[in-house]
Every structure is written in structure tokens, then in C-alpha cells.
Coordinates of C-alpha atoms and ligand atoms in Angstrom, one line a residue:
X1 CA -0.2 -0.1 -0.3
X2 CA 1.3 3.7 -0.8
X3 CA 1.2 6.6 0.8
X4 CA -1.3 9.6 -1.0
X5 CA 0.9 12.8 1.3
X6 CA -1.1 15.9 0.5
X7 CA 0.2 19.6 -0.8
X8 CA 1.4 20.5 2.1
X9 CA 0.2 24.1 2.9
X10 CA 0.7 24.6 6.6
X11 CA -2.6 24.6 10.1
X12 CA -2.6 21.7 12.0
X13 CA -4.8 19.4 13.1
X14 CA -4.4 17.1 9.8
X15 CA -6.2 20.1 8.1
X16 CA -3.1 21.2 5.8
X17 CA -3.7 17.2 4.2
X18 CA -5.6 15.6 0.9
X19 CA -9.0 14.0 2.6
X20 CA -7.8 10.7 0.9
X21 CA -4.8 10.9 3.7
X22 CA -6.5 12.5 6.6
X23 CA -9.7 9.2 6.0
X24 CA -8.5 6.1 4.8
X25 CA -5.7 3.4 6.5
X26 CA -2.7 2.5 5.7
X27 CA -1.5 -0.3 7.5
X28 CA 0.7 -2.3 5.3
X29 CA 2.5 -4.6 7.6
X30 CA 6.3 -5.2 6.8
X31 CA 7.7 -8.8 8.0
X32 CA 9.7 -8.0 11.1
X33 CA 9.0 -4.9 11.3
X34 CA 9.0 -3.3 15.0
X35 CA 9.3 -7.1 16.8
X36 CA 10.6 -7.2 19.9
X37 CA 9.7 -3.6 20.7
X38 CA 12.5 -2.9 18.3
X39 CA 12.5 0.7 17.0
X40 CA 11.5 1.8 13.3
X41 CA 13.8 3.0 10.8
X42 CA 12.8 5.2 8.0
X43 CA 14.7 5.8 4.9
X44 CA 15.2 10.3 4.4
X45 CA 12.6 9.7 1.6
X46 CA 10.0 9.0 4.5
X47 CA 10.7 10.4 6.7
X48 CA 9.9 13.7 4.8
X49 CA 6.3 11.8 4.4
X50 CA 6.7 11.4 7.9
X51 CA 7.0 14.3 9.1
X52 CA 3.7 15.1 6.7
X53 CA 1.9 13.1 8.8
X54 CA 2.9 13.8 12.6
X55 CA -0.4 16.7 13.4
X56 CA -2.4 13.8 12.4
X57 CA -2.6 11.7 15.3
X58 CA 1.4 13.4 17.1
X59 CA 3.7 10.5 16.8
X60 CA 5.2 8.7 13.2
X61 CA 1.7 7.1 11.6
X62 CA 4.1 5.9 9.3
X63 CA 5.7 3.8 11.3
X64 CA 2.9 2.7 13.0
X65 CA 1.0 1.1 9.8
X66 CA 5.1 -0.7 9.0
X67 CA 4.0 -2.6 12.2
X68 CA 2.2 -5.9 13.2
X69 CA -0.9 -5.2 14.7
X70 CA 0.0 -9.2 16.6
X71 CA 3.5 -7.8 16.7
X72 CA 5.9 -9.2 19.8
X73 CA 6.9 -7.2 23.2
X74 CA 9.7 -8.9 25.2
X75 CA 9.0 -9.6 28.9
X76 CA 9.0 -6.2 30.6
X77 CA 8.9 -7.3 34.1
X78 CA 11.4 -7.6 37.0
X79 CA 12.9 -11.1 38.0
X80 CA 11.4 -10.8 41.4
X81 CA 8.1 -9.9 39.6
X82 CA 8.3 -13.2 37.3
X83 CA 8.9 -15.5 40.3
X84 CA 4.7 -14.1 41.4
X85 CA 2.4 -16.9 40.7
X86 CA -1.4 -15.7 40.9
X87 CA -4.1 -18.6 41.7
X88 CA -6.5 -16.9 38.3
X89 CA -8.9 -19.1 40.0
X90 CA -9.4 -16.5 42.6
X91 CA -8.5 -13.7 40.4
X92 CA -11.2 -11.2 39.5
X93 CA -12.4 -10.9 35.8
X94 CA -11.4 -7.7 33.8
X95 CA -13.3 -5.7 31.0
X96 CA -10.7 -3.5 29.5
X97 CA -12.1 0.3 28.6
X98 CA -10.5 1.3 25.4
X99 CA -11.8 5.1 24.4
X100 CA -10.6 7.0 21.7
X101 CA -11.4 9.7 18.9
X102 CA -9.8 10.1 15.7
X103 CA -7.1 7.3 16.5
X104 CA -5.0 5.2 13.8
X105 CA -6.3 2.2 12.7
X106 CA -2.7 0.7 13.0
X107 CA -2.1 1.8 16.5
X108 CA -5.9 1.2 18.1
X109 CA -6.1 -2.3 16.9
X110 CA -2.4 -2.9 18.4
X111 CA -3.6 -2.1 21.6
X112 CA -6.8 -4.2 20.9
X113 CA -4.2 -7.5 19.7
X114 CA -1.4 -6.8 22.1
X115 CA -5.0 -7.3 25.2
X116 CA -6.7 -10.7 23.6
X117 CA -2.6 -12.0 23.4
X118 CA -1.4 -11.4 26.5
X119 CA -4.7 -11.9 29.3
X120 CA -5.5 -14.9 30.1
X121 CA -8.8 -15.9 28.4
X122 CA -10.5 -16.8 32.6
X123 CA -10.2 -13.2 32.9
X124 CA -10.6 -11.1 29.7
X125 CA -14.0 -10.6 30.3
X126 CA -14.4 -8.5 27.8
X127 CA -12.8 -5.1 25.4
X128 CA -15.1 -2.8 25.2
X129 CA -13.3 -0.5 23.3
X130 CA -15.7 3.1 23.0
X131 CA -15.5 6.0 20.0
X132 CA -16.1 9.3 21.2
X133 CA -17.7 10.4 18.1
X134 CA -13.9 10.4 15.7
X135 CA -15.2 11.9 11.7
X136 CA -12.1 9.6 10.2
X137 CA -13.9 7.4 7.6
X138 CA -11.0 4.2 8.3
X139 CA -12.9 4.3 12.5
X140 CA -16.8 3.9 10.5
X141 CA -17.6 0.3 8.7
X142 CA -14.2 -0.4 8.7
X143 CA -13.3 -0.6 12.3
X144 CA -17.2 -1.8 12.5
X145 CA -15.9 -5.9 10.4
X146 CA -12.6 -5.8 12.6
X147 CA -14.1 -6.2 15.9
X148 CA -17.2 -8.1 14.4
X149 CA -14.1 -10.5 14.1
X150 CA -12.8 -10.3 17.3
X151 CA -14.4 -12.3 20.6
X152 CA -14.6 -10.8 23.0
X153 CA -14.2 -7.3 22.1
X154 CA -17.4 -5.0 21.0
X155 CA -17.5 -0.8 20.3
X156 CA -20.0 1.5 21.3
X157 CA -20.2 4.6 19.2
X158 CA -20.8 7.7 21.8
X159 CA -23.6 9.8 19.6
X160 CA -21.5 13.5 20.2
X161 CA -18.2 13.4 21.5
X162 CA -18.1 14.2 25.8
X163 CA -14.6 13.9 25.7
X164 CA -12.3 11.3 27.6
X165 CA -14.5 11.1 30.6
X166 CA -17.8 10.7 29.3
X167 CA -16.5 8.0 26.4
X168 CA -14.5 5.6 30.0
X169 CA -18.5 6.5 31.9
X170 CA -20.2 5.3 28.2
X171 CA -18.1 2.2 28.9
X172 CA -17.9 1.1 32.5
X173 CA -22.8 1.3 31.9
X174 CA -22.1 -1.6 29.8
X175 CA -19.3 -3.8 31.9
X176 CA -19.7 -6.9 32.8
X177 CA -16.5 -8.2 34.3
X178 CA -15.6 -7.3 38.4
X179 CA -12.7 -4.8 37.1
X180 CA -12.8 -1.9 35.1
X181 CA -9.3 -1.7 33.5
X182 CA -8.6 1.5 31.8
X183 CA -6.2 1.8 29.3
X184 CA -5.9 4.8 26.2
X185 CA -6.2 4.1 22.3
X186 CA -2.4 3.5 21.5
X187 CA -0.4 1.2 24.1
X188 CA 0.2 -2.2 24.7
X189 CA 0.6 -3.8 27.4
X190 CA 3.4 -6.8 27.9
X191 CA 3.5 -10.2 29.1
X192 CA 2.3 -10.7 32.9
X193 CA 0.1 -6.8 32.5
X194 CA -3.3 -7.9 33.3
X195 CA -2.9 -10.8 36.7
X196 CA -0.6 -8.2 39.5
X197 CA -3.9 -5.0 38.4
X198 CA -6.8 -8.2 38.5
X199 CA -4.9 -9.4 42.2
X200 CA -5.2 -5.9 43.3
X201 CA -8.1 -4.9 42.5
X202 CA -9.6 -7.2 44.3
X203 CA -9.2 -5.8 47.0
X204 CA -11.8 -3.5 47.0
X205 CA -10.3 0.1 48.2
X206 CA -7.9 0.5 45.1
X207 CA -7.3 2.5 42.1
X208 CA -4.3 0.7 41.5
X209 CA -2.1 1.4 37.7
X210 CA 1.3 -0.3 35.6
X211 CA 4.0 0.5 35.7
X212 CA 3.8 3.0 32.2
X213 CA 6.9 2.1 30.4
X214 CA 7.1 4.2 26.9
X215 CA 7.2 3.8 22.8
X216 CA 8.5 6.3 21.1
X217 CA 6.7 8.6 19.2
X218 CA 9.0 8.3 16.3
X219 CA 10.2 4.8 16.1
X220 CA 7.6 2.8 18.6
X221 CA 10.4 1.1 20.3
X222 CA 9.1 -0.1 23.9
X223 CA 11.1 1.0 26.1
X224 CA 11.2 0.9 30.0
X225 CA 10.5 4.3 31.7
X226 CA 12.3 4.3 35.0
X227 CA 11.9 2.7 37.5
X228 CA 11.0 4.3 40.4
X229 CA 8.8 7.4 39.8
X230 CA 5.4 9.0 40.7
X231 CA 2.9 10.6 39.8
X232 CA 2.2 14.0 41.7
X233 CA 1.2 17.4 40.0
X234 CA 3.2 21.5 39.7
X235 CA 1.6 24.4 41.4
X236 CA -1.0 24.7 38.7
X237 CA -1.8 21.5 38.5
X238 CA 0.0 20.5 36.2
X239 CA 0.9 16.6 36.4
X240 CA 3.8 15.6 36.9
X241 CA 6.3 12.7 37.9
X242 CA 8.9 12.4 40.6
X243 CA 10.8 10.3 42.4
X244 CA 9.2 8.7 45.5
X245 CA 9.4 9.9 49.0
X246 CA 12.2 7.5 50.9
X247 CA 10.7 5.6 53.3
X248 CA 8.3 4.4 49.8
X249 CA 11.6 3.8 47.7
X250 CA 13.1 1.7 51.0
X251 CA 10.3 -0.2 50.5
X252 CA 10.6 -1.0 47.3
X253 CA 13.2 -1.5 47.8
X254 CA 13.1 -4.3 49.8
X255 CA 10.2 -5.8 48.2
X256 CA 10.5 -5.1 44.1
X257 CA 6.2 -7.1 43.5
X258 CA 4.5 -5.3 46.0
X259 CA 2.4 -2.3 44.9
X260 CA 3.8 0.6 46.3
X261 CA 1.2 4.6 46.6
X262 CA 1.3 7.6 44.6
X263 CA -0.3 10.6 45.4
X264 CA -2.1 10.9 42.0
X265 CA -1.9 8.8 38.9
X266 CA -1.3 10.1 35.4
X267 CA -5.0 8.6 35.1
X268 CA -5.3 6.7 31.1
X269 CA -3.8 3.5 33.0
X270 CA -5.6 2.3 35.5
X271 CA -8.1 -0.7 37.2
X272 CA -10.4 -0.7 39.8
X273 CA -12.8 -3.0 40.9
X274 CA -16.4 -2.1 39.3
X275 CA -17.9 -1.7 43.1
X276 CA -15.4 0.7 43.9
X277 CA -15.6 2.9 41.1
X278 CA -18.8 3.1 41.4
X279 CA -19.7 3.6 44.7
X280 CA -16.8 6.6 44.6
X281 CA -18.5 8.6 42.4
X282 CA -17.1 7.5 39.1
X283 CA -15.9 10.4 36.8
X284 CA -17.8 14.5 36.9
X285 CA -19.8 14.3 34.4
X286 CA -18.6 18.5 33.9
X287 CA -15.1 17.6 32.7
X288 CA -15.4 17.8 29.3
X289 CA -12.4 16.6 26.8
X290 CA -8.8 16.1 28.2
X291 CA -7.9 17.2 31.4
X292 CA -8.0 17.5 35.3
X293 CA -10.9 13.8 36.0
X294 CA -6.7 12.0 36.4
X295 CA -5.7 14.7 39.5
X296 CA -9.8 14.4 40.4
X297 CA -10.3 10.2 40.9
X298 CA -6.7 10.5 42.5
X299 CA -7.5 13.3 44.9
X300 CA -10.9 11.6 45.2
X301 CA -9.6 8.3 45.8
X302 CA -7.3 9.2 49.0
X303 CA -9.7 11.3 50.3
X304 CA -12.7 9.0 50.4
X305 CA -10.9 5.9 52.6
X306 CA -9.5 4.5 49.3
X307 CA -5.4 4.4 47.8
X308 CA -3.9 4.6 44.5
X309 CA -0.7 3.1 43.8
X310 CA 1.8 1.4 40.9
X311 CA 2.4 -2.0 40.6
X312 CA 6.4 -2.6 38.5
X313 CA 5.0 -6.2 38.2
X314 CA 2.6 -5.3 34.7
X315 CA 4.5 -3.0 32.9
X316 CA 2.4 -1.6 29.9
X317 CA 3.7 0.8 27.3
X318 CA 2.1 4.2 26.3
X319 CA 2.3 7.1 23.2
X320 CA 2.8 10.2 24.7
X321 CA 3.3 12.7 22.8
X322 CA 4.0 16.5 22.9
X323 CA 0.6 18.5 21.4
X324 CA -2.7 17.5 21.7
X325 CA -3.4 15.9 18.2
X326 CA -7.6 16.4 18.1
X327 CA -9.5 19.5 18.2
X328 CA -10.8 21.2 22.0
X329 CA -14.0 22.7 21.3
X330 CA -14.0 26.0 22.6
X331 CA -9.9 26.1 23.3
X332 CA -7.6 23.5 25.4
X333 CA -7.0 26.1 27.8
X334 CA -10.9 27.3 28.9
X335 CA -12.1 22.8 28.5
X336 CA -8.7 22.6 30.6
X337 CA -9.1 25.4 33.0
X338 CA -12.8 25.1 33.4
X339 CA -12.4 21.3 34.2
X340 CA -9.2 22.0 36.6
X341 CA -11.8 24.6 38.7
X342 CA -13.8 21.8 38.9
X343 CA -11.5 19.3 40.5
X344 CA -9.8 22.7 42.3
X345 CA -13.1 23.8 43.6
X346 CA -14.2 20.7 44.7
X347 CA -11.2 19.0 46.2
X348 CA -9.0 21.1 47.5
X349 CA -10.3 23.3 50.9
X350 CA -8.2 26.5 50.9
X351 CA -5.3 25.4 48.5
X352 CA -8.2 25.7 45.4
X353 CA -7.6 30.0 47.0
X354 CA -3.7 29.0 46.3
X355 CA -4.5 27.7 43.1
X356 CA -6.9 30.3 41.6
X357 CA -4.8 33.5 44.0
X358 CA -2.3 32.5 41.4
X359 CA -3.6 31.2 38.1
X360 CA -5.8 34.5 37.5
X361 CA -7.4 33.8 34.0
X362 CA -9.0 29.8 35.4
X363 CA -10.2 32.3 38.2
X364 CA -12.4 34.5 36.3
X365 CA -14.1 30.6 35.9
X366 CA -14.6 30.1 38.9
X367 CA -17.6 30.2 39.3
X368 CA -19.3 29.2 36.1
X369 CA -18.6 26.1 37.4
X370 CA -22.3 23.9 38.8
X371 CA -20.7 20.8 41.4
X372 CA -23.0 21.3 43.8
X373 CA -24.0 17.4 43.0
X374 CA -20.0 16.7 43.6
X375 CA -19.7 18.7 46.5
X376 CA -22.7 16.9 47.8
X377 CA -20.6 13.5 46.6
X378 CA -18.1 14.4 49.3
X379 CA -20.5 15.0 51.8
X380 CA -21.7 11.8 52.3
X381 CA -18.7 9.7 51.5
X382 CA -17.2 11.0 54.5
X383 CA -13.9 12.9 52.7
X384 CA -11.2 13.9 54.0
X385 CA -9.8 17.5 53.8
X386 CA -6.4 18.2 51.5
X387 CA -5.0 19.1 54.1
X388 CA -4.8 15.5 54.9
X389 CA -4.3 14.0 51.7
X390 CA -1.2 17.0 51.7
X391 CA 0.3 15.4 54.9
X392 CA -0.5 11.9 55.1
X393 CA -0.5 10.5 51.2
X394 CA 2.2 12.9 49.8
X395 CA 3.9 15.0 53.0
X396 CA 7.4 15.8 50.4
X397 CA 5.1 17.8 48.8
X398 CA 6.5 21.5 47.6
X399 CA 3.1 23.9 48.2
X400 CA 2.5 26.2 51.6
X401 CA 0.9 25.1 54.6
X402 CA -0.2 27.6 57.4
X403 CA 3.2 26.2 59.1
X404 CA 5.4 26.9 56.5
X405 CA 6.6 30.9 55.2
X406 CA 5.6 31.4 51.3
X407 CA 6.8 35.1 50.0
X408 CA 9.7 36.7 48.3
X409 CA 13.2 36.0 49.2
X410 CA 14.9 39.2 47.9
X411 CA 18.4 40.4 47.3
X412 CA 19.6 43.7 48.5
X413 CA 21.4 44.2 45.7
X414 CA 18.0 43.4 44.0
X415 CA 16.5 39.9 42.0
X416 CA 14.7 37.6 43.8
X417 CA 15.0 33.9 44.5
X418 CA 13.1 31.8 42.2
X419 CA 13.6 30.0 38.5
X420 CA 13.2 31.1 35.4
X421 CA 10.4 30.3 33.0
X422 CA 11.4 28.8 30.3
X423 CA 15.0 27.8 31.7
X424 CA 15.8 24.4 32.8
X425 CA 15.4 24.6 36.5
X426 CA 15.9 20.5 37.6
X427 CA 20.1 21.0 38.3
X428 CA 20.6 24.2 37.0
X429 CA 22.8 26.2 38.6
X430 CA 20.7 29.2 40.7
X431 CA 20.7 32.8 39.7
X432 CA 17.9 36.2 41.0
X433 CA 15.9 37.1 39.0
X434 CA 13.2 39.6 38.1
X435 CA 11.1 40.1 41.7
X436 CA 7.8 39.9 39.7
X437 CA 5.5 41.4 42.3
X438 CA 1.9 40.4 40.8
X439 CA 1.0 37.7 40.7
X440 CA 3.8 35.0 38.3
X441 CA 5.3 32.0 40.2
X442 CA 8.6 31.9 39.7
X443 CA 9.9 34.6 42.1
X444 CA 8.1 32.8 45.1
X445 CA 9.5 30.7 46.8
X446 CA 8.2 28.3 49.6
X447 CA 10.8 28.5 53.1
X448 CA 10.2 25.6 55.7
X449 CA 10.9 25.3 59.3
X450 CA 13.1 23.4 58.6
X451 CA 15.4 25.0 56.0
X452 CA 14.1 24.2 52.5
X453 CA 13.7 27.4 49.9
X454 CA 11.4 24.8 47.5
X455 CA 9.7 26.8 44.4
X456 CA 7.1 25.0 41.9
X457 CA 8.1 21.5 40.2
X458 CA 10.1 20.4 43.3
X459 CA 13.1 22.0 43.3
X460 CA 14.9 22.7 46.7
X461 CA 18.4 25.2 46.3
X462 CA 20.8 23.0 47.2
X463 CA 24.5 24.2 48.1
X464 CA 27.1 23.0 45.9
X465 CA 30.5 23.1 44.9
X466 CA 30.3 27.2 44.2
X467 CA 27.2 27.9 42.4
X468 CA 23.6 27.1 44.2
X469 CA 22.2 24.9 42.3
X470 CA 17.8 23.8 42.4
X471 CA 17.8 20.4 42.9
X472 CA 15.5 17.4 43.5
X473 CA 13.8 18.3 47.2
X474 CA 15.7 15.5 48.7
X475 CA 16.6 15.3 52.6
X476 CA 19.7 16.3 51.7
X477 CA 21.6 18.5 54.4
X478 CA 22.8 20.9 51.7
X479 CA 18.6 22.0 51.5
X480 CA 19.4 23.8 54.7
X481 CA 19.3 26.8 54.8
X482 CA 18.8 28.4 58.4
X483 CA 18.4 32.6 58.9
X484 CA 19.4 34.0 61.0
X485 CA 18.2 37.6 60.6
X486 CA 18.9 38.9 57.0
X487 CA 21.4 35.7 56.3
X488 CA 20.4 32.1 54.9
X489 CA 23.3 30.1 56.8
X490 CA 24.0 26.6 55.2
X491 CA 24.8 24.1 58.1
X492 CA 29.2 24.9 57.4
X493 CA 28.0 28.4 58.2
X494 CA 28.4 29.9 55.0
X495 CA 26.3 32.9 53.9
X496 CA 24.4 32.6 50.5
X497 CA 25.8 35.5 48.6
X498 CA 24.7 36.8 45.3
X499 CA 27.4 37.1 43.3
X500 CA 25.9 40.3 41.7
X501 CA 27.9 42.1 38.2
X502 CA 28.3 46.3 37.9
X503 CA 24.9 47.3 36.2
X504 CA 22.9 44.7 36.5
X505 CA 20.3 45.2 39.1
X506 CA 21.2 41.7 40.6
X507 CA 19.2 39.2 38.0
X508 CA 20.7 36.5 36.2
X509 CA 23.5 37.3 38.8
X510 CA 24.9 33.8 40.5
X511 CA 23.4 32.5 44.0
X512 CA 26.7 30.9 45.7
X513 CA 27.4 30.3 49.7
X514 CA 30.2 32.0 50.7
X515 CA 31.9 33.1 53.9
X516 CA 29.8 35.1 56.0
X517 CA 30.9 39.1 55.7
X518 CA 29.4 42.2 56.5
X519 CA 28.0 42.4 53.0
X520 CA 25.4 43.5 50.6
X521 CA 25.7 40.4 48.6
X522 CA 24.4 38.2 51.5
X523 CA 21.1 40.5 52.9
X524 CA 18.3 39.0 52.7
X525 CA 14.7 40.4 52.4
X526 CA 11.1 38.4 53.7
X527 CA 8.0 39.8 52.1
X528 CA 6.0 37.2 52.9
X529 CA 3.1 36.7 50.5
X530 CA -0.6 35.3 52.0
X531 CA -0.8 32.1 49.5
X532 CA -4.7 32.0 49.6
Ligands
UD2_1 C1 -3.2 11.6 30.0 C2 -3.9 10.2 30.2 C3 -5.3 10.9 30.1 C4 -5.7 10.9 30.8 C5 -5.2 12.7 29.9 C6 -5.6 13.7 31.1 C7 -1.7 8.8 30.6 C8 -1.4 7.8 29.8 N1 -2.8 9.3 29.7 O1 -2.9 12.6 28.6 O2 -5.4 8.7 29.3 O3 -6.0 11.0 31.8 O4 -3.6 13.0 30.8 O5 -6.6 13.8 30.6 O6 -1.8 8.5 31.8 N2 -10.2 11.0 23.6 C9 -11.6 11.0 23.8 N3 -12.4 12.5 23.4 C10 -11.2 13.4 23.4 C11 -10.1 12.9 23.7 C12 -10.0 11.3 24.2 O7 -12.0 10.1 23.5 O8 -12.1 14.2 23.1 C13 -8.4 10.1 24.4 C14 -7.6 9.4 23.5 O9 -7.3 9.1 22.4 C15 -7.2 8.8 24.5 C16 -7.4 9.4 25.5 O10 -9.1 10.0 25.4 O11 -7.4 7.5 24.2 C17 -6.9 9.9 26.5 O12 -6.4 11.0 25.6 P1 -4.6 10.9 25.2 O13 -3.8 10.4 25.0 O14 -4.5 12.2 24.6 O15 -4.1 11.5 26.2 P2 -2.3 11.8 27.1 O16 -2.3 9.8 27.2 O17 -1.8 12.8 26.5
MN2 MN1 -2.4 9.0 25.6

């Protein structure tokens, strides 16, 4: 099969490509391509085509179309995980729910086939595909016919596009298995993926996530993702992968096959007992299209007496994309902001005020959200506070609290302690940033009672050899700064110093720790800012 490339006239969402390209299924497997999870390399000419087609799905569709939908993948589990024996007769059954909007045919089918190939028959009750009102023609009759041939797979069509929450709820209502297992439509599961999920989900108080590995958006190579990760979120409520707390890491290395807790789930891949899913209120149906439902569900689970966990014994690959390929009715920010506003309003208590205060554009739509039924749900389920969540589930968090100082630490010479937006935060040398007096978060820091200077994204100011650095917050004593009057001292008694260049007013100048002197460059002003 030949790929017909439309003429390139610029634009997004495939709008620049010919109808034929957009609506046709160009799946044409090349024997051996991508087998064993190996990368597929393209010729120079194909690379040009692939680039032109990229906007259709935000991954390399040319590569995907060359790889068999039945491709083999290696067993990605650790030896300790492979040793675990499951009693299949006593595990609950699964309904796998995969929702999609304008997904590529080959990617979608490979997701389905990987589940069929690698799930024990007696455990897989059914696969429910939910088409969230796609308009690509290859997903119409051609998909119906392909699905009809498959055992235990059914396809539901959402009459109107609701977004992933509405589509998942549609699937969940039709599920006959004991456990709901959600997957994105561009995943591939590996051997042994289902058993650990069902084993844990059987307990009825947990949302259990697989370890999400990486399917390269360019080559579709399957690669392992960082071993010790958990999910959390930034001050702007963007989902983030972070290093788990020390006690979790310790337990994880003692017992690598045991599921470990996570403050938040990424959202796309998890299993939950059907009864628990509905008892805790399913999803917030007011959330449209994409975004924030993962945080809402995570907070709800933890605050309302359940847990969110990851098991590294279940390995599933997912194509992480840099851009969203589909249309957001009303615009991506409008959709995402509305969803975030709902989640924050219902679950975050005083931290909702923090979020809205420093995200004024989200605040403008705060009052437009009708969340009375979700607030009622929280009351009926007798859920705990967000303060409880932060201190018990995510004690390593970097949000302000009543016990933590919050504000701007300004040098006598000008400039504030902070991380410049758009620069590499992690690992980068610290320089003074502009003291933004409005709601900008860049020059705001949390100063904890134990002496950590934290910023958004979990970065802490750390004493280096010479220059101070922004590093992931940890238990390191190099991250402790003791306030002595207007000075900030390291544990060795050195003073935080701004190395001022002439005429710079401090901004952009490096921070370092030096012998304490009577020196303006070591004088800091602590301007407290109310955080709610
Ligand atoms: C992550 C999650 C995703 C979801 C999202 C927040 C993973 C791996 N992925 O982003 O599941 O929780 O965060 O909302 O954890 N879809 C529809 N209708 C729409 C839009 C999307 O059906 O209007 C489908 C889409 O085809 C896909 C799934 O929803 O199968 C998730 O969307 P995504 O892949 O764009 O989200 P992702 O992985 O960036
Ligand atoms: Mn996805």
C-alpha cells in the first residue's frame, strides 16, 4: 500500500493534508518491523513523508503502519515480578475499556490485539472500545468489520463527542467484568500485565496503575521508563512524574513486586473494582474532552478512604505525545481550565484559593462551574480534607502550608530567589530572577521550618561546589538554609551570596555560598505573601 501525501499548506490537525490521507487506513505491515519492541527506522524520503503526516496523530503514523498489530514484545518484568504466582481461579475478571477519538487504525488495533494476546482467557471478560465521535472514515465500517471478527471485543459509539470522561463512563456502564481496566488507545501491554492489576484491584479499596513504559513517538520502540517514579502535580496543577519519598523507595527496594502508593495517577491506565468505581462516584461528568480528571479521581480516591497505587509488575507501553492532535471545542485552555477549576473547587479546600489566586485566568471561570453534586458526593462519602491528603499521602509536597513561610526572598542588591520561566530548572545553577510583584509564581518560594527553600516543580535550593543549584527536593543537608537575621546560612555556616555583576541589579546573577562578611550581597529581605 502506498501512502499518498497531500500538499502541504500549513496548519494543524491534519487540516493541511488531503482528504484521502486523513480518512484512509494505510496499515501495511512489513515483516519483522518493530518486532520485539525494536525501533523502526525510516529512509530519508519516508522521513519527509512522516513529518508531513505527523500532525495527524502527533506520533509517527508511517512507522505505526509498518508494524504488525500482532507484534511481539519482550517480557519487561523484573525477575522478582516473574516469580510471583497468581491463582487465576481466584482472581476477579476484567473489562478492558479503551476510548478513542480519531486514533490511528494501526495503533488502536495494536492496543486491542496486545490485550487479546497477553491476557489469560479466563480473566478477560471483554474489551469495550468506545468511539468518542471520531470523524475519520477508516474508523467507521472498516473498524466495525475488523472488530466483529474478534472474540469478546465490542465497539460502542458515543453519539456526540463528550471527551474521555463521558466515553469512559459509557463503557463502564456496559461492563460485565468485576474489574474495570482503562487503557488509552495507543498502548501495548506486555506479558503478565493483567494478573498483578487484578490481584490488587480485587481488594476493593484501591485504584491500581501499571508501570507505564515508553513507546517512542518516532520509532515506536518500547523502552523502560525510570524505575522509581510516582505521580504528583505542580502549583499550576500540571501532572508530573517525580521521585517517590524515601520511605516508599526503601520499601520498594525491599519488596520490588509489592505495589506502592502514589499521590496521583497519570490517568489513562488503571484498574479498579467496578463496585468501588461507582461507590466513589464514577467520574465528574462535568469534565469535558481532556484533562484534570486524573487529579480529581486521585484526590477523591485518597480523601474518601481508598488508595492509588502503582505496581511495577504490570508493564504497559504508552505513546506519550508532545502535542494533542485533536480539536478542543472552545480551545484547549478553556476546556482544561474548566476541568481544573472543577477539580480544585471540590477537593482542594484552601489550596484551591492558592491555585485560583496565582492562576487568575482560571479564576475568571471559577464561578461558572456547577459542582454542587460533586460537593454533595464529598459530603456523603465523608471524605477527608486536602490538608490531610498533603501531609499523609504526599508529605514531600512543595505547596505552601500554614506552617511554611511563603513569599519572595529578595536580595539587598535586587533580584529574587526563584527559577526563571522557560529555563531548565532541575540541576541548573541558581541565579536571581526578577521580583515579579503581581501573581507570577516565578519569584515565589516556600521556606519550610526545617530550612528548605522550595519552588514549584519540587525544586529546592542546594548548596553546590561554588554555585548554588536547583535540585529535586531531598533529605540532603545541602538543602538546608538557616535564617539568621537577614542572612541565610548553610550548615557549615556559609552565607548565601549573590555574586552581583555591575549594572545588573542582581537579575541573572549567580547565587553561591561564601564566608559570611558584612556584605550587602549576603543580605536578604523576606517579603511574606499571603498564599490564599
Ligand atoms: C493523560 C492520560 C489520559 C488522560 C489525560 C488527562 C496516560 C497515559 N494518559 O494524557 O488517559 O487521563 O492525561 O485527561 O495516563 N480521547 C477521547 N475523546 C477526547 C479526547 C481524548 O476519547 O475528546 C481519548 C484519546 O483518544 C485517548 C484517551 O482519551 O485514547 C486519552 O487521551 P490522550 O492520549 O490525548 O491523553 P494523554 O495520554 O496525553
Ligand atoms: Mn495517551
